[in-house]
mmCIF file of C-alpha atoms and ligand atoms in Angstrom:
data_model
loop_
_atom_site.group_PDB
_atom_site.id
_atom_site.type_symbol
_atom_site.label_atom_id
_atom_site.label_comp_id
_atom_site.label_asym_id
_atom_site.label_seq_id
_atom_site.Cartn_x
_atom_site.Cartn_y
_atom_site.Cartn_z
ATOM 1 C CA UNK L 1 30.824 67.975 -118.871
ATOM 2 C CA UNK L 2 31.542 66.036 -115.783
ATOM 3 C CA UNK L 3 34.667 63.561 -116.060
ATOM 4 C CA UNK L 4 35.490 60.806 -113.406
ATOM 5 C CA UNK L 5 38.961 60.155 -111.835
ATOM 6 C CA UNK L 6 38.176 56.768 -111.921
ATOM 7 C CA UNK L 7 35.466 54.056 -112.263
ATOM 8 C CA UNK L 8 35.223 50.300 -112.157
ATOM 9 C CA UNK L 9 34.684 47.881 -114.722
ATOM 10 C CA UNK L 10 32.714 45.994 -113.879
ATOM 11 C CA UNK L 11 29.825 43.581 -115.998
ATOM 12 C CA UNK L 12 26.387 41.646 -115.578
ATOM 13 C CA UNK L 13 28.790 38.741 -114.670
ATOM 14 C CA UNK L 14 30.544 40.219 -111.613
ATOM 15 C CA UNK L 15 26.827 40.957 -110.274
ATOM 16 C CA UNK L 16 25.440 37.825 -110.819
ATOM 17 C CA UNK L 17 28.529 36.376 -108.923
ATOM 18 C CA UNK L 18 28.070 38.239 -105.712
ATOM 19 C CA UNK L 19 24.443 37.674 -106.001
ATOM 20 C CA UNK L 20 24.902 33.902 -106.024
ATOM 21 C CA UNK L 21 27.091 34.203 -102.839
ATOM 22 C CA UNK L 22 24.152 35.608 -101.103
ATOM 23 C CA UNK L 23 22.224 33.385 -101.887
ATOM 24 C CA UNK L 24 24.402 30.352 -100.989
ATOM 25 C CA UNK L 25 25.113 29.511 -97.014
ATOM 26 C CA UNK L 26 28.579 30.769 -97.190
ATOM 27 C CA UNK L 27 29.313 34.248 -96.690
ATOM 28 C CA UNK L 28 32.402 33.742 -95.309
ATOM 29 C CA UNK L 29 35.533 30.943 -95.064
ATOM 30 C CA UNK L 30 33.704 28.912 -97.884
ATOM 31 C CA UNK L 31 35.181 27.947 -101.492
ATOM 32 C CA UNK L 32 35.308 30.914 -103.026
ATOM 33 C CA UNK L 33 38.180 32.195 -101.235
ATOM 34 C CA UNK L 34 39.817 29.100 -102.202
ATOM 35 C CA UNK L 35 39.303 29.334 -105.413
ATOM 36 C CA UNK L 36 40.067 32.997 -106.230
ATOM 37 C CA UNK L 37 43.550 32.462 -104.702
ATOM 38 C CA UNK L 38 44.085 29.381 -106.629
ATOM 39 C CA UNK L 39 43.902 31.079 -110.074
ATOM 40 C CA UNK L 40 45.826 33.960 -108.522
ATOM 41 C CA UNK L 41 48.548 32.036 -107.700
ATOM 42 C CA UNK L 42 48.084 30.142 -111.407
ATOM 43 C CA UNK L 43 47.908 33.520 -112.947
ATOM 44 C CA UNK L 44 50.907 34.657 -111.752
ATOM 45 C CA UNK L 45 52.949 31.496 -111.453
ATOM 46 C CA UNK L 46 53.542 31.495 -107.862
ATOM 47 C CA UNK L 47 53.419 28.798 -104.968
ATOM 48 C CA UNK L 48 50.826 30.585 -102.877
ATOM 49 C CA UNK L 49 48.261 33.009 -102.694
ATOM 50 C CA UNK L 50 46.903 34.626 -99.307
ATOM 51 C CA UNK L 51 43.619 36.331 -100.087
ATOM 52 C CA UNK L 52 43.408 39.617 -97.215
ATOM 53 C CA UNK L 53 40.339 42.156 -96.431
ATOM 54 C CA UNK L 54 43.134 44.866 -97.791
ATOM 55 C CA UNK L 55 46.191 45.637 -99.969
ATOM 56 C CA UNK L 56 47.572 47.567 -96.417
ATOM 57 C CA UNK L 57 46.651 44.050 -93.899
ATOM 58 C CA UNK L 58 48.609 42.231 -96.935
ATOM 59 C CA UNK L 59 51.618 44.394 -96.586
ATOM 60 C CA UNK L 60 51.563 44.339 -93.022
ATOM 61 C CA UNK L 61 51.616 40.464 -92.746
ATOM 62 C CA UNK L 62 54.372 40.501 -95.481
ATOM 63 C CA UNK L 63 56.742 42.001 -92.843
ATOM 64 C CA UNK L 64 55.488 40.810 -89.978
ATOM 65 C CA UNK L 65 55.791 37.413 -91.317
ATOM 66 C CA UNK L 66 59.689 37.560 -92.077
ATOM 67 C CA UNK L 67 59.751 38.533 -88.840
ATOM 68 C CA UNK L 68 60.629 42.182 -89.485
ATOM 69 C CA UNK L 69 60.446 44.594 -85.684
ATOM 70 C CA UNK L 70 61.715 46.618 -83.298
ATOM 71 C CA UNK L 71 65.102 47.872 -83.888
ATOM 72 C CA UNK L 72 65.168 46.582 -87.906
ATOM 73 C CA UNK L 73 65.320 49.418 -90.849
ATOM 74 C CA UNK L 74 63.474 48.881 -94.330
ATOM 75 C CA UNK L 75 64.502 50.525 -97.006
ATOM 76 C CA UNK L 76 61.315 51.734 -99.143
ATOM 77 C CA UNK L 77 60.374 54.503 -101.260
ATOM 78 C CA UNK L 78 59.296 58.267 -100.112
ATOM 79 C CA UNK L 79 56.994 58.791 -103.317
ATOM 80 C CA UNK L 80 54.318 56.162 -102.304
ATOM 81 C CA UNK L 81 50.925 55.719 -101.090
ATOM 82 C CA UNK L 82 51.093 55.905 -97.373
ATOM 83 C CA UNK L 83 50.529 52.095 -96.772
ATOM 84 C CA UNK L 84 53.598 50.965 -98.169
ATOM 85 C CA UNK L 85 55.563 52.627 -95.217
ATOM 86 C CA UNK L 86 53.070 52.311 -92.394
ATOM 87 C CA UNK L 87 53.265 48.523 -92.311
ATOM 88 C CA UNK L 88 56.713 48.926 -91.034
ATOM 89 C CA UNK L 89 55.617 51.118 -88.420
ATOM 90 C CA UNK L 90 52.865 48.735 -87.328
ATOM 91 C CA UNK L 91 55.792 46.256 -86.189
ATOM 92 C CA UNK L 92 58.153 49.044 -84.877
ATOM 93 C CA UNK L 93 60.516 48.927 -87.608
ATOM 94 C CA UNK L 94 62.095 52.487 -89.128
ATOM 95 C CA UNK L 95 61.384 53.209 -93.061
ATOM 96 C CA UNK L 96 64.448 54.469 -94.652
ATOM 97 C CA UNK L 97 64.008 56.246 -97.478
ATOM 98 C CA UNK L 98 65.655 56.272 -100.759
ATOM 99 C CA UNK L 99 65.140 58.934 -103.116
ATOM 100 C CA UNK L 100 63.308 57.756 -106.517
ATOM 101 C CA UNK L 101 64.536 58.000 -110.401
ATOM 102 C CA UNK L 102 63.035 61.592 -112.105
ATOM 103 C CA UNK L 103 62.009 59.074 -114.857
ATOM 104 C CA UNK L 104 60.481 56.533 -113.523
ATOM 105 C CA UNK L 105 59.122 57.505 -110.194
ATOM 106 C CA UNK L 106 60.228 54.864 -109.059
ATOM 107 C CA UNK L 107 62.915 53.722 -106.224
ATOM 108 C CA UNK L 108 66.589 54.200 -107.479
ATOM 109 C CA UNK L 109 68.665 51.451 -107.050
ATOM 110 C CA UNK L 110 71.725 53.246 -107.510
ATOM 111 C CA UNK L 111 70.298 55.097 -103.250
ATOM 112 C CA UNK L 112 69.695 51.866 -101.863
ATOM 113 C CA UNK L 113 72.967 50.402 -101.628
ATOM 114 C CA UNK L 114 74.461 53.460 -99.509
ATOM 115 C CA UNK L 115 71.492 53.199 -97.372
ATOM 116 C CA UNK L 116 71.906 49.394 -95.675
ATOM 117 C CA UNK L 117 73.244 49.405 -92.604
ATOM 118 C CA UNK L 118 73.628 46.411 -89.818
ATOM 119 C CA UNK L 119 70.015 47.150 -89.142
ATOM 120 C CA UNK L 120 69.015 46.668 -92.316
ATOM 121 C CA UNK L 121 66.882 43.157 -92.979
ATOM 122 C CA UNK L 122 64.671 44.074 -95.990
ATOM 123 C CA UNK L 123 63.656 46.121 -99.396
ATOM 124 C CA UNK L 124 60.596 47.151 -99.772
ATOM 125 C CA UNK L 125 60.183 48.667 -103.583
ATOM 126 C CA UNK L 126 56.904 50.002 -105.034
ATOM 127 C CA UNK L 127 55.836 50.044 -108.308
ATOM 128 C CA UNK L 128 54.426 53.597 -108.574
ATOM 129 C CA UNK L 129 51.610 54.265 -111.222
ATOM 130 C CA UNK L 130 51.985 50.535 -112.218
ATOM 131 C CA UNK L 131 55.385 51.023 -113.511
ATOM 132 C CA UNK L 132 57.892 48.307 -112.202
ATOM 133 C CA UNK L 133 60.305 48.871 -110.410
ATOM 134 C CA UNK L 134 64.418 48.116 -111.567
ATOM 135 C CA UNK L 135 63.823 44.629 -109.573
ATOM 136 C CA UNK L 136 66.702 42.967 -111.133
ATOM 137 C CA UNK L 137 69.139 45.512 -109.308
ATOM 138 C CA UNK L 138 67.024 45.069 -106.103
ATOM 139 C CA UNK L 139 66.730 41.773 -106.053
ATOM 140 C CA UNK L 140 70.581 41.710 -107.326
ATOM 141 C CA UNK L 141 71.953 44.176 -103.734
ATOM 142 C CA UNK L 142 69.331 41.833 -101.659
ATOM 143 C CA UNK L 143 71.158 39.000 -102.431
ATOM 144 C CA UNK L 144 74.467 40.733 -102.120
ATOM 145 C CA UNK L 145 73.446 41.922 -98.342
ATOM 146 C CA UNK L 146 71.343 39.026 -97.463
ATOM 147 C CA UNK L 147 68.167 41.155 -97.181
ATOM 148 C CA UNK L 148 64.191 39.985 -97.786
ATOM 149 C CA UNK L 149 62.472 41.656 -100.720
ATOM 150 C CA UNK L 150 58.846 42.539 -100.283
ATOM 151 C CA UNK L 151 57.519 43.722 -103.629
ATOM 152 C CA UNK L 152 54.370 46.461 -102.998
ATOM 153 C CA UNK L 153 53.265 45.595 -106.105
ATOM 154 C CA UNK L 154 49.577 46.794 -105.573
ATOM 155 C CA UNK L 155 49.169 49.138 -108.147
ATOM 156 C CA UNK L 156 51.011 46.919 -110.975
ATOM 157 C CA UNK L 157 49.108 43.945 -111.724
ATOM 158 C CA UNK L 158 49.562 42.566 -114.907
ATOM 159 C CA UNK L 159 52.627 45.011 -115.663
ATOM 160 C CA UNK L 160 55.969 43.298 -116.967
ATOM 161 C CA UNK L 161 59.716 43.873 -116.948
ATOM 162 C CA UNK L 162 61.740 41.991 -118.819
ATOM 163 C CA UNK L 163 58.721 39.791 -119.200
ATOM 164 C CA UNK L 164 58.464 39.008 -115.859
ATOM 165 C CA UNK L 165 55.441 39.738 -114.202
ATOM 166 C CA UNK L 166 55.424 42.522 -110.913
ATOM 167 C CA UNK L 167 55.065 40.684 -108.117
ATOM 168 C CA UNK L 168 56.893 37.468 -109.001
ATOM 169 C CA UNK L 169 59.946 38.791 -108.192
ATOM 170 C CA UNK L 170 60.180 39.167 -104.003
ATOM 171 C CA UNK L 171 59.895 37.035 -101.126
ATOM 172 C CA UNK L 172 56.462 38.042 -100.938
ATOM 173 C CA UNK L 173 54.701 40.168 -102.904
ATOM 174 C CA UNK L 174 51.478 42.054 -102.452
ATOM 175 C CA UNK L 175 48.727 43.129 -104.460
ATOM 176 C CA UNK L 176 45.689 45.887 -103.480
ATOM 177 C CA UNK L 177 41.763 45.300 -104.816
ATOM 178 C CA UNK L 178 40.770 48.811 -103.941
ATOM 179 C CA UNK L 179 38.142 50.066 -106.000
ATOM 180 C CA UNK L 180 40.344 52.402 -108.599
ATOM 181 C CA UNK L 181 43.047 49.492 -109.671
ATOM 182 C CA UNK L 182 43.496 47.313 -112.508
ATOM 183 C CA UNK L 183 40.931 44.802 -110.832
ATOM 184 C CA UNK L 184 38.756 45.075 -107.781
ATOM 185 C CA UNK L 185 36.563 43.128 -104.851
ATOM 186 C CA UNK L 186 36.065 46.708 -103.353
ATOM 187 C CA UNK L 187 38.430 46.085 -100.368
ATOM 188 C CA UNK L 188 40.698 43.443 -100.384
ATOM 189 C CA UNK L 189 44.100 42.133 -101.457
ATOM 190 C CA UNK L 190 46.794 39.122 -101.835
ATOM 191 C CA UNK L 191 49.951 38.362 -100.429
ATOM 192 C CA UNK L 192 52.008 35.696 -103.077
ATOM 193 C CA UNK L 193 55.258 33.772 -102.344
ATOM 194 C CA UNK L 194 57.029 30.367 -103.418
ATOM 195 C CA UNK L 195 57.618 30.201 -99.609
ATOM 196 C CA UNK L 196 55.590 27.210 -97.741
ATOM 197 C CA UNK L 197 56.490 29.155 -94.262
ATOM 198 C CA UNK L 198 55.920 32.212 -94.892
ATOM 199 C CA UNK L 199 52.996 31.394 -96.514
ATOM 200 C CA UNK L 200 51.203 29.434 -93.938
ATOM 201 C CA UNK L 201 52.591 32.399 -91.043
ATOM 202 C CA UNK L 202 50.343 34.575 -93.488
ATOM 203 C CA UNK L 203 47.565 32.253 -93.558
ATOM 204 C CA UNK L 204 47.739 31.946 -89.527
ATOM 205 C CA UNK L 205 47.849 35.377 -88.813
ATOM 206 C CA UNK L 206 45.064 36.295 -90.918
ATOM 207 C CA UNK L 207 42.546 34.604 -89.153
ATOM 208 C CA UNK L 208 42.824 35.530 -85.501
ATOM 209 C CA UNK L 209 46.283 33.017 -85.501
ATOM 210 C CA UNK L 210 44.710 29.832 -85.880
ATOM 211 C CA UNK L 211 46.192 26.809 -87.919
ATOM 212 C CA UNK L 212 43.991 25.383 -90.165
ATOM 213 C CA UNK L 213 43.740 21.964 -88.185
ATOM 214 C CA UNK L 214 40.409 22.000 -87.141
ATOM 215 C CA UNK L 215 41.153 23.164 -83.927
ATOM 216 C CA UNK L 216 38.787 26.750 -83.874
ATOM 217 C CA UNK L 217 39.403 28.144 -80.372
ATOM 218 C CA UNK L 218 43.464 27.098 -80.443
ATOM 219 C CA UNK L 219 44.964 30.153 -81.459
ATOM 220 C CA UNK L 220 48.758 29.617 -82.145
ATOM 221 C CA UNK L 221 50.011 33.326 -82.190
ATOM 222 C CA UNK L 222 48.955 37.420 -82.500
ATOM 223 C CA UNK L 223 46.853 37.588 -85.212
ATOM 224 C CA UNK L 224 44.378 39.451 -86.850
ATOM 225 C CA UNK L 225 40.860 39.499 -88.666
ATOM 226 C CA UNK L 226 42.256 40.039 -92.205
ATOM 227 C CA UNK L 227 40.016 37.514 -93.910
ATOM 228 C CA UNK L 228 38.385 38.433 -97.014
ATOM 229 C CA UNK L 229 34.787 37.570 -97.578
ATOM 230 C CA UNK L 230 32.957 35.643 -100.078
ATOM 231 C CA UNK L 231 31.357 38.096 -101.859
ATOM 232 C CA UNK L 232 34.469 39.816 -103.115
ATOM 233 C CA UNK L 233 36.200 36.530 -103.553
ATOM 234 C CA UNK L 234 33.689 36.097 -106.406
ATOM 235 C CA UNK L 235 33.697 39.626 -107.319
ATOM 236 C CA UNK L 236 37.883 38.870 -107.633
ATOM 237 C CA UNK L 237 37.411 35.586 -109.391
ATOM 238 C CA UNK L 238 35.351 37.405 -112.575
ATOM 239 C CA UNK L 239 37.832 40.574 -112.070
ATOM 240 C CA UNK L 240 40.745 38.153 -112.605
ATOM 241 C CA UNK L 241 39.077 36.167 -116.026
ATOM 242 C CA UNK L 242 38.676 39.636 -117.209
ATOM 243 C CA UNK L 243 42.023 41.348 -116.541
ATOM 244 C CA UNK L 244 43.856 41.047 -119.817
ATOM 245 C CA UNK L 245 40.594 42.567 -121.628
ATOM 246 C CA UNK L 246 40.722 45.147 -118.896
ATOM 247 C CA UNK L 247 44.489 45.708 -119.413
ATOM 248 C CA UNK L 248 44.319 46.286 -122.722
ATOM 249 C CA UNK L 249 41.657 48.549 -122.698
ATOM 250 C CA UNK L 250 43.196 50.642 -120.394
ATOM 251 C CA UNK L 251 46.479 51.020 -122.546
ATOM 252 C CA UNK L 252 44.000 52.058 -125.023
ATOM 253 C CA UNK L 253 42.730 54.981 -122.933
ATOM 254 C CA UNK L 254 46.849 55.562 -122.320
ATOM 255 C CA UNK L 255 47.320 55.822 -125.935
ATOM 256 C CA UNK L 256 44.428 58.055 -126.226
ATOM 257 C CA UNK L 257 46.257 60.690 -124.015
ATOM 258 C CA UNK L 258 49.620 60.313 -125.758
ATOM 259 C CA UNK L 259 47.924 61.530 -129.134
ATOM 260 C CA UNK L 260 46.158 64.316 -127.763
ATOM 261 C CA UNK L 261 48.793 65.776 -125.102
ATOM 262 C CA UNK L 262 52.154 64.115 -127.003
ATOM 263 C CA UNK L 263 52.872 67.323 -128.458
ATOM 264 C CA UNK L 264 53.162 69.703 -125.461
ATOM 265 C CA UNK L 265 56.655 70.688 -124.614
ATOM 266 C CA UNK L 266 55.689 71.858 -121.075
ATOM 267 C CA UNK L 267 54.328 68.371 -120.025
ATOM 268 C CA UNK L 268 56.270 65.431 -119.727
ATOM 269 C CA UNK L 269 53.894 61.802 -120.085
ATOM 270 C CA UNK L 270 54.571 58.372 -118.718
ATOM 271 C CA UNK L 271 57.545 56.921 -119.820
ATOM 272 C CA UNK L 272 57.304 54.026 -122.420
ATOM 273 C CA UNK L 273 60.582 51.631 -122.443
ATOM 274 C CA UNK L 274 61.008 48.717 -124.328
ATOM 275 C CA UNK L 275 61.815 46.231 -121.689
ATOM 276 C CA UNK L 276 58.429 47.363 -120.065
ATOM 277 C CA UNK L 277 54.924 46.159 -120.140
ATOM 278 C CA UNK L 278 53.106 48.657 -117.867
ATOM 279 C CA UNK L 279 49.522 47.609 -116.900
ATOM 280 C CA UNK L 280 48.373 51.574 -116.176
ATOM 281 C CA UNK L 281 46.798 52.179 -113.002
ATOM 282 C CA UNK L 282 46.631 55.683 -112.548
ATOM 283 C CA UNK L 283 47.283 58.401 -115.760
ATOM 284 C CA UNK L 284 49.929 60.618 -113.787
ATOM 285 C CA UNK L 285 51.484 63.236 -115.904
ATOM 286 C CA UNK L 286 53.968 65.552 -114.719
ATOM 287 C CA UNK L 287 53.728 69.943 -115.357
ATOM 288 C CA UNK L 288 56.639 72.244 -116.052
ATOM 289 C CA UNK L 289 58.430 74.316 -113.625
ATOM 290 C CA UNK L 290 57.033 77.495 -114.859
ATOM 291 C CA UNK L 291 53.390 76.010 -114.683
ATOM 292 C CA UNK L 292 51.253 76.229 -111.678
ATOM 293 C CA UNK L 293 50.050 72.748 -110.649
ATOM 294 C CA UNK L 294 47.748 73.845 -107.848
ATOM 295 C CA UNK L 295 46.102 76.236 -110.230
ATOM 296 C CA UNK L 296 46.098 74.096 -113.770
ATOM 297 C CA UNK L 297 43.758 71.519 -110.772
ATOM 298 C CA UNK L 298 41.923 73.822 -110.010
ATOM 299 C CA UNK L 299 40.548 74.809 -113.822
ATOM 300 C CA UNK L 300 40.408 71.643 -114.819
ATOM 301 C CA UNK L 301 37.977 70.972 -111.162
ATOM 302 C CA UNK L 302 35.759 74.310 -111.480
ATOM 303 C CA UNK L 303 35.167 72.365 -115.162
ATOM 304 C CA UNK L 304 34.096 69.227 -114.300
ATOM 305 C CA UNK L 305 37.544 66.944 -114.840
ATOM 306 C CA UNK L 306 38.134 64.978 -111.647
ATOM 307 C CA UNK L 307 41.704 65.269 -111.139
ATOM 308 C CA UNK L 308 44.400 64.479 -108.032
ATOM 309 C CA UNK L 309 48.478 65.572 -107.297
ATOM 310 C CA UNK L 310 49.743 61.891 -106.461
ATOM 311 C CA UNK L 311 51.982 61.351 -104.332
ATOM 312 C CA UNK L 312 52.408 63.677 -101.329
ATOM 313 C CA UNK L 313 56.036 62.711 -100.310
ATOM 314 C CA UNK L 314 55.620 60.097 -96.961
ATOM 315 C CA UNK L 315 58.408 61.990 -95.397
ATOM 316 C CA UNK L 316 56.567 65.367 -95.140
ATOM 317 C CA UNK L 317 53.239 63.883 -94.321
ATOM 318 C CA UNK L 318 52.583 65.309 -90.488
ATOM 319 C CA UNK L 319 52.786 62.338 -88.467
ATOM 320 C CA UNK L 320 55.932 61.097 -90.498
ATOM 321 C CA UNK L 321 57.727 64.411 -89.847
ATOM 322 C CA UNK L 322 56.905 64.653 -85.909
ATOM 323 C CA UNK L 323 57.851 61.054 -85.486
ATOM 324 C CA UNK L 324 60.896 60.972 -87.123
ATOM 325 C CA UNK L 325 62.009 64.702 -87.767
ATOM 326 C CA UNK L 326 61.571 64.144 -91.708
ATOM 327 C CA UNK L 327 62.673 67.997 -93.111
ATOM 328 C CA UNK L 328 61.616 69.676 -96.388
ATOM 329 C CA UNK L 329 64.562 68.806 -99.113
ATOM 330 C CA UNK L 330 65.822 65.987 -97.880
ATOM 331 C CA UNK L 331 64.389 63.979 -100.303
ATOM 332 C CA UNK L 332 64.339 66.367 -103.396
ATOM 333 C CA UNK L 333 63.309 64.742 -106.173
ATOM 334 C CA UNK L 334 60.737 63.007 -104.992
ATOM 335 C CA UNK L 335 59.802 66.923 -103.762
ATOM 336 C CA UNK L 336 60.261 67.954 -106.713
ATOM 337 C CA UNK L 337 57.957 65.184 -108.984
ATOM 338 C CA UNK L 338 55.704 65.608 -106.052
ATOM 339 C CA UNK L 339 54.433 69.260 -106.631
ATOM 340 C CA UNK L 340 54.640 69.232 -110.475
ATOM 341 C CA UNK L 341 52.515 65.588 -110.606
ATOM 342 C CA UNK L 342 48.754 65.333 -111.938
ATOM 343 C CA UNK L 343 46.318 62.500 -112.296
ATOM 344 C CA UNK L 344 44.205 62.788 -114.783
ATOM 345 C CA UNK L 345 40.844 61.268 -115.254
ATOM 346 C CA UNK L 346 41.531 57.373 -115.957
ATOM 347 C CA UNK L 347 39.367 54.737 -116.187
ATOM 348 C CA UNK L 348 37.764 52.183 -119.036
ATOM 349 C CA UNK L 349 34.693 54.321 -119.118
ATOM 350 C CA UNK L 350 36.308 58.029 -120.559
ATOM 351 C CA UNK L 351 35.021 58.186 -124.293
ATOM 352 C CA UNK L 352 38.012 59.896 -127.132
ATOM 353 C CA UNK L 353 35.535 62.983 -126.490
ATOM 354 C CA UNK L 354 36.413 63.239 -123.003
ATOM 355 C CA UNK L 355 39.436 62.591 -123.559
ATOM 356 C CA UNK L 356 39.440 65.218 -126.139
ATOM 357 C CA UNK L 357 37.551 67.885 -123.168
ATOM 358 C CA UNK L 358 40.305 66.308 -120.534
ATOM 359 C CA UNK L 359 43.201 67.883 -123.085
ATOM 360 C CA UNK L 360 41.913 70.872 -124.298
ATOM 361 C CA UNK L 361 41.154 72.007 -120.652
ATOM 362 C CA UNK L 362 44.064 71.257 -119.634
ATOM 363 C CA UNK L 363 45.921 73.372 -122.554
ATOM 364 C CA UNK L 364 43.469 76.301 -121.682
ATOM 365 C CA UNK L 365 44.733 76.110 -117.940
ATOM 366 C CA UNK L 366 48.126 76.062 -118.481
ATOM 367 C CA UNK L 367 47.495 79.068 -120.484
ATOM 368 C CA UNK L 368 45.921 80.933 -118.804
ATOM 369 C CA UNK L 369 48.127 81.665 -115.929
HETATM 370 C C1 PLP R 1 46.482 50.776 -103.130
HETATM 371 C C2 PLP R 1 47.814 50.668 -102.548
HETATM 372 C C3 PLP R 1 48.078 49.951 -101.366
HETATM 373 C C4 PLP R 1 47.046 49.234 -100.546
HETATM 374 O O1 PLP R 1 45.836 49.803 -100.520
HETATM 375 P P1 PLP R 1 44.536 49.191 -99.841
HETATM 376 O O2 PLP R 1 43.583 50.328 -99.999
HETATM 377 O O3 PLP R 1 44.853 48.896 -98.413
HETATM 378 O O4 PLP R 1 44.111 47.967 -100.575
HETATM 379 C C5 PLP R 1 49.398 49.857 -100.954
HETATM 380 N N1 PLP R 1 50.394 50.437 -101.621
HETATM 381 C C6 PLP R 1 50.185 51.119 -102.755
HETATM 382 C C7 PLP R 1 51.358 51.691 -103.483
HETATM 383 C C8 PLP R 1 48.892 51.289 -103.238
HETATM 384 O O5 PLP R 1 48.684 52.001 -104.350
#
């Protein structure tokens, strides 16, 4: 039996949509843009919504739009997809890392605080696996320290903490449209904020630096191609009508895997908390000590499951290391959660029998070591 990592949902409306683009005159720039950032913004009861060509050219405009460079330090997460730390390097500034919470996975807040310096001008949290992040702490020491809060909330739309939505909670926010999350326009992304400035700097530096004035060739500042084209605009717009149906049937595939693997001692699952709504984005569930991770992958790939470690620590990825000197236990829980970690297949395709194949291999390969 083959079983996918992951798989879009997508329906006869989200094709006729992109169909309809091509056959309109607008490919580009035109209305649908417009409009899928409108009911983004609507949806999650912000100001503004900047529609980008990527979740990574959102978080890069995020920073470079407060202004964040040379000489400033970040503070940010080690157990993270890669992005969420290389848009401070595309402006010069340093990532500092804060170790995560072994429960969560996510950023402690407890590490950040000891971590600002003089240098120090923002917080950049992630909300790993969809799980949010403790924002009321963050956004409680930002204010304390007079720092910016950029949430990465890519991986966490819909999710809810203390019923507020992820990405409602920074100075900007950004959200990813990659094929595997909770909605998708193949590439692309959105940057939200409440702020008119930052905003429009956003808006300006996505297309090549020009104001919207009407003025084409006057080009205000640096900036970039980040647009986002019509096609996935309309691919976003259906994505977004659909999102609590996809939401929920996602949790449904969650609760699938908590019936069939809840009983295993030497796994630990997601974490379920009251205060938390998590819209699931990847199923990431950790191994015991004593098992071999590399190994139980391995079975459960020689039999057809589709299966991924997530995250590799930032700090020990190559680059990171020879740029900044990044050493092996420096950041050990995050080392730690990072070898014992193990998506498993996850996606609003997987029938209760594969879900049912997905478990019982995995019980064989943990036995049979
Ligand atoms: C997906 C993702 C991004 C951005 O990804 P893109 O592929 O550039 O859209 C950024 N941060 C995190 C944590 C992500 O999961």
């Amino acid at each position: 039996m083959k079983v996918e990592l992951s798989y879009p949902d997508l329906t006869e409306q989200e094709i006729e949509a992109v169909v309809a683009v091509l056959s309109s005159q607008y490919l580009s720039m035109g209305p649908r843009v417009s409009q899928f950032e409108y009911e983004f913004a609507v949806y999650l009861g912000r100001k503004y919504a900047i529609a980008v060509n990527s979740g990574t050219s959102g978080l890069h405009l995020a920073v470079k739009s407060l202004g964040i460079g040379k000489g400033d330090e970040v503070i940010t997460s080690p157990f993270s997809f890669i992005a969420s730390s290389n848009c401070l390097l595309y402006e010069g500034a340093q990532p500092v890392f804060a170790d995560i919470d072994p429960i969560s996975l996510n950023i402690n807040p407890d590490l950040i605080e000891r971590s600002i310096t003089k240098k120090t001008k923002a917080i950049l949290p992630v909300d790993v696996f969809g799980y949010p992040a403790e924002m009321e702490q963050i956004v409680f020491l930002a204010q304390k320290y007079g720092l910016a809060v950029i949430e990465d909330a890519c991986e966490a739309l819909g999710s809810t903490i203390n019923r507020r939505l992820s990405g409602t909670m920074g100075e900007l926010a950004v959200f990813s449209f990659y094929p595997n999350k909770q909605i998708t326009t193949g590439e692309g992304g959105m940057i939200v904020t409440d702020d008119e400035k930052l905003a429009l700097l956003c808006k300006t530096m996505r297309n090549q630096g020009r104001v919207e004035d009407g003025l084409w060739l006057t080009h205000r500042m640096l900036g970039y191609n980040y647009r986002l084209d019509e096609m996935s605009a309309a691919l976003g717009i259906v994505q977004l009508t659909r999102l609590d149906e996809i939401i929920k049937k996602r949790e449904k595939i969650a609760r699938l895997y908590e019936q069939k693997l809840g009983s295993y001692d030497w796994l630990t699952l997601p974490p379920r908390q009251e205060n938390i709504e998590q819209s699931w984005f990847v199923y990431v569930i950790r191994l015991d000590s004593t098992i071999n991770r590399d190994a139980v992958m391995q079975v459960l790939q020689e039999e057809g499951i589709g299966c991924r470690p997530y995250f590799s620590p930032i700090h020990l990825q190559p680059f990171y290391k020879s740029l900044f000197g990044y050493r092996e236990g420096q950041f050990p829980i995050t080392e730690e959660v990072s070898r014992s970690t193990l998506a498993l297949p996850f996606h609003n395709r997987l029938t209760e029998k594969e879900i049912d194949y997905v478990a019982k291999t995995l019980v064989f390969a943990a036995h049979s070591q």
